[in-house]
PDB file of C-alpha atoms in Angstrom:
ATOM      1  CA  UNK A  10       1.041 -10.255   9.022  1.00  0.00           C
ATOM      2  CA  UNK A  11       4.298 -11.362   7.638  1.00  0.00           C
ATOM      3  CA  UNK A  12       4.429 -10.905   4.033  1.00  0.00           C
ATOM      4  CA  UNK A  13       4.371 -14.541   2.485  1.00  0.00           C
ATOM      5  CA  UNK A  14       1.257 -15.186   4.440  1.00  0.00           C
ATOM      6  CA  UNK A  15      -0.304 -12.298   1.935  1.00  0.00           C
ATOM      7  CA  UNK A  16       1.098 -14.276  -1.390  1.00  0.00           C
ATOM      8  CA  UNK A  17      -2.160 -15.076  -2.826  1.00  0.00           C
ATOM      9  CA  UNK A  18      -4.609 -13.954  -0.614  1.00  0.00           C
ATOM     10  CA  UNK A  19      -7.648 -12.076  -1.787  1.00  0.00           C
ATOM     11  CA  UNK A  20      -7.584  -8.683  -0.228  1.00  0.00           C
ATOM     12  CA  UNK A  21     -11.556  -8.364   0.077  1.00  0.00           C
ATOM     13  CA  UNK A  22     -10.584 -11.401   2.935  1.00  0.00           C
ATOM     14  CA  UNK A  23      -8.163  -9.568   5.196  1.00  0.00           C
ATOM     15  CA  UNK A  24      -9.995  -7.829   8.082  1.00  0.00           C
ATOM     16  CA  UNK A  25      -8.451  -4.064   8.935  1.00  0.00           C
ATOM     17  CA  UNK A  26      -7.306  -5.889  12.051  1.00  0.00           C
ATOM     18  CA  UNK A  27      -4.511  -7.460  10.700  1.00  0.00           C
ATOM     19  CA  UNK A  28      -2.587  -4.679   8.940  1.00  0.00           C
ATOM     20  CA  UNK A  29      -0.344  -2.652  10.698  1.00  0.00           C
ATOM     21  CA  UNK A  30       0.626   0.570   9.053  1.00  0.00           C
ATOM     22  CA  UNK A  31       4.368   2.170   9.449  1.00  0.00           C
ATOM     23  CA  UNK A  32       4.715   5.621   7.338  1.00  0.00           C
ATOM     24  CA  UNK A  33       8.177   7.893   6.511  1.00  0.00           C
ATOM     25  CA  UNK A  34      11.204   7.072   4.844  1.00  0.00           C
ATOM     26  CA  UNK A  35      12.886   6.645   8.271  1.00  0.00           C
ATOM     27  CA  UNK A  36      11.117   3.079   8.987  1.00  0.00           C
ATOM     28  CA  UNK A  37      13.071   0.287   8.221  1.00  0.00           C
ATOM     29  CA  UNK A  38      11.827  -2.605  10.605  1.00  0.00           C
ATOM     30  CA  UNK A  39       9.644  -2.248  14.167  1.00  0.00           C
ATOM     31  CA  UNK A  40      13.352  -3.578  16.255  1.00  0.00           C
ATOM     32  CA  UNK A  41      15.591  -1.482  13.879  1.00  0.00           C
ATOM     33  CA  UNK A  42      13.998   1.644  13.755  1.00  0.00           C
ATOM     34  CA  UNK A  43      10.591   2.049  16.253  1.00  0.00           C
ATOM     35  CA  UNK A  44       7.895   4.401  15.192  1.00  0.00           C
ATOM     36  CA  UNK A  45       4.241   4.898  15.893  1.00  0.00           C
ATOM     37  CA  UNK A  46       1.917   1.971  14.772  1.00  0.00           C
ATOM     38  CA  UNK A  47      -1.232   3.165  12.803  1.00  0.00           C
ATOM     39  CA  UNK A  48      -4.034   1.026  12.098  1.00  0.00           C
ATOM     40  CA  UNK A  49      -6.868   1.254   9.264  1.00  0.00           C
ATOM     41  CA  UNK A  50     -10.256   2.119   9.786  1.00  0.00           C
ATOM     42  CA  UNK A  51     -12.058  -0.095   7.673  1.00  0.00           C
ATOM     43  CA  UNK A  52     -11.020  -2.587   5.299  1.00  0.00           C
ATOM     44  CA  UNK A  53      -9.609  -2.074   1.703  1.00  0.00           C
ATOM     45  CA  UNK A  54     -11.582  -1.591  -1.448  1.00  0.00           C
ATOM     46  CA  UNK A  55     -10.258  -3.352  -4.553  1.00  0.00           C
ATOM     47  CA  UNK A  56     -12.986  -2.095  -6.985  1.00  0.00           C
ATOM     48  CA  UNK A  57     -10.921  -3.896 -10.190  1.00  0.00           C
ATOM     49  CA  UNK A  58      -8.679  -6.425  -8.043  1.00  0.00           C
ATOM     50  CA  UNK A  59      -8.124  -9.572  -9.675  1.00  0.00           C
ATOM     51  CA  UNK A  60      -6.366 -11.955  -7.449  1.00  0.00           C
ATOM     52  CA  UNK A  61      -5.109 -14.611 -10.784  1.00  0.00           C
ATOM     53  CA  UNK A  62      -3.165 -11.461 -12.260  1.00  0.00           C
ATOM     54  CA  UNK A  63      -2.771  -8.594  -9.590  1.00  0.00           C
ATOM     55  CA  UNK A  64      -4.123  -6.008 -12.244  1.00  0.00           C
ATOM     56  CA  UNK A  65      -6.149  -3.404  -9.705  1.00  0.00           C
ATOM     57  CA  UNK A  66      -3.892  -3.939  -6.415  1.00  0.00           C
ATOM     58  CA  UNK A  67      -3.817  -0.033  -5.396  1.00  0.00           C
ATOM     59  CA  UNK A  68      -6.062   1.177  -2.656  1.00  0.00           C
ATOM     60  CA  UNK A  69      -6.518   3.901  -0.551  1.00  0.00           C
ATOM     61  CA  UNK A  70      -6.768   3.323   3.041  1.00  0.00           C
ATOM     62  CA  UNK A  71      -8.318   5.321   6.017  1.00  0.00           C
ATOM     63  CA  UNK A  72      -6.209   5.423   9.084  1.00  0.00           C
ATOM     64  CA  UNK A  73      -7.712   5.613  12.479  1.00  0.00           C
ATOM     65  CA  UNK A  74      -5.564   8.467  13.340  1.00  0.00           C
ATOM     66  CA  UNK A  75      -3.894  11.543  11.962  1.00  0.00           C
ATOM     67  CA  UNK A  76      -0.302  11.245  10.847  1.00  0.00           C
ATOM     68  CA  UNK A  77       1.640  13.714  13.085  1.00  0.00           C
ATOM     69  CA  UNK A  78       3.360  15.939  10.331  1.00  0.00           C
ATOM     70  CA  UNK A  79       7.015  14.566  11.751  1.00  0.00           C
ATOM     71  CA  UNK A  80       6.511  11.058   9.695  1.00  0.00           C
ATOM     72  CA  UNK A  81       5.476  11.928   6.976  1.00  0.00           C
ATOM     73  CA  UNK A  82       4.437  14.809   4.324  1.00  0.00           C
ATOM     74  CA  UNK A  83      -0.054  14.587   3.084  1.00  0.00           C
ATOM     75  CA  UNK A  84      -0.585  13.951  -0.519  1.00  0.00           C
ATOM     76  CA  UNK A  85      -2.983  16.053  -2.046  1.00  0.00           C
ATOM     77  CA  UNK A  86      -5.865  14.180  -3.703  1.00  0.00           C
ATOM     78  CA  UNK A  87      -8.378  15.685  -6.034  1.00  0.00           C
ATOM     79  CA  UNK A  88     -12.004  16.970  -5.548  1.00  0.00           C
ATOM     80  CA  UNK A  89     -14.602  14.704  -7.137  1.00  0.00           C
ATOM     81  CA  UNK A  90     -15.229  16.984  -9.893  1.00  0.00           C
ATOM     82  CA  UNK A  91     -11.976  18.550 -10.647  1.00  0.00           C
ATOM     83  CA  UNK A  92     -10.373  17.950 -14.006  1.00  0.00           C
ATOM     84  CA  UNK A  93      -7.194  16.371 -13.868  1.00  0.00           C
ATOM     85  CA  UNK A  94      -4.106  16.105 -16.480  1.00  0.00           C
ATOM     86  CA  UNK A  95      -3.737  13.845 -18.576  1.00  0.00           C
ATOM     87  CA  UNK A  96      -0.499  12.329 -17.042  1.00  0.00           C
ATOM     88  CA  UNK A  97       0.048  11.369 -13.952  1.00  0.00           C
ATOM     89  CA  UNK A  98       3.128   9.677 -11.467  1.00  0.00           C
ATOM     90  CA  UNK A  99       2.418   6.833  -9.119  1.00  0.00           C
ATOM     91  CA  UNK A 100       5.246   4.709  -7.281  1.00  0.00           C
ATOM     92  CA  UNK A 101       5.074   2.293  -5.839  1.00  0.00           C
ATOM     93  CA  UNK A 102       6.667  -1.368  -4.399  1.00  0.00           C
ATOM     94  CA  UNK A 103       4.975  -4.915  -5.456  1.00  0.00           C
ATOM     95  CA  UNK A 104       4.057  -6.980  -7.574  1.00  0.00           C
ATOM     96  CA  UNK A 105       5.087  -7.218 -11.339  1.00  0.00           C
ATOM     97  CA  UNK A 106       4.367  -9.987 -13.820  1.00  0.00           C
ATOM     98  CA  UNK A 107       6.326  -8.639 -16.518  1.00  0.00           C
ATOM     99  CA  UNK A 108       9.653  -7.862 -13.963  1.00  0.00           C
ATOM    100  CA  UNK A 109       9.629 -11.007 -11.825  1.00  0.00           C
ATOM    101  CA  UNK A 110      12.350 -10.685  -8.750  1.00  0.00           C
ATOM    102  CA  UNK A 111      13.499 -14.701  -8.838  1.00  0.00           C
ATOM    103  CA  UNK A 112      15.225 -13.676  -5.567  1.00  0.00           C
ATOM    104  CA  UNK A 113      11.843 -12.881  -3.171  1.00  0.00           C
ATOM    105  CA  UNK A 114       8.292 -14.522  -4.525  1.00  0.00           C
ATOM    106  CA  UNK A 115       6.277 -11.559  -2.894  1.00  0.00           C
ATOM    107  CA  UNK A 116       7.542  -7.960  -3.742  1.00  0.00           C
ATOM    108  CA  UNK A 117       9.286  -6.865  -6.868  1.00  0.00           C
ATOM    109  CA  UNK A 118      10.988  -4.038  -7.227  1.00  0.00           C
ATOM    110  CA  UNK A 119      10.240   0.171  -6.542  1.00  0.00           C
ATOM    111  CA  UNK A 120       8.539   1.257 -10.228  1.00  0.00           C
ATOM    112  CA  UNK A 121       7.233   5.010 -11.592  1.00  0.00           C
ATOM    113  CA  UNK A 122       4.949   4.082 -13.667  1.00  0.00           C
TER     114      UNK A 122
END
C-alpha cells in the first residue's frame, strides 16, 4: 500500500492483507535493496487511536513468521505484571502535528520521545 493511500485512513479499516512488513536497517526500497517480505497475523489494535489528531498511532503487530536473527535484533517487552521505570525511550518515524514536514504530507521526521 503506497503511503498516501494511508493519509487519513482509519487503521481499525485496513485488513492484515495489505501491509507488507520489511525489518533491519539494511532495507531501503524492495528494487534497491531485496529482503524477505513478512506479513501480519491479524490486524492492528489502536486501543486510543484517534484518526482527527493521530494521538494513539503505536501498535504492536504479530508477524506470521519468526524474524531470522540476520535482519534484525528482538526487543524485549515486559511481563504483564512486572514493574517498570518510570522513564522510558520510544522512536519512532510519523506523524507530528506540532513538527509538520511541508515537504511530504504523510511522514514527519525520526523523533525520541
Amino acid at each position: 500500500m503506497d503511503p498516501e493511500e494511508l493519509y487519513g485512513v482509519a487503521y481499525e479499516e485496513i485488513r492484515p492483507e495489505n501491509f507488507k512488513v520489511y525489518v533491519g536497517s539494511e532495507y531501503l526500497h524492495p528494487q534497491l535493496s531485496p529482503q524477505q517480505v513478512h506479513r501480519i497475523s491479524k490486524p492492528p489494535q489502536f486501543e486510543n487511536y484517534n484518526p482527527c489528531s493521530y494521538l494513539g498511532d503505536i501498535a504492536i503487530i504479530e508477524l506470521d513468521k519468526d524474524i531470522s536473527p540476520m535482519e534484525a535484533s528482538p526487543i524485549c517487552l515486559p511481563q504483564k505484571d512486572e514493574k517498570l521505570a518510570k522513564t522510558f525511550t520510544a522512536i519512532g518515524y510519523g506523524i507530528d502535528p506540532n513538527h509538520p514536514n511541508p515537504k511530504n504530507k504523510v511522514l514527519n521526521w525520526l523523533q525520541a520521545v
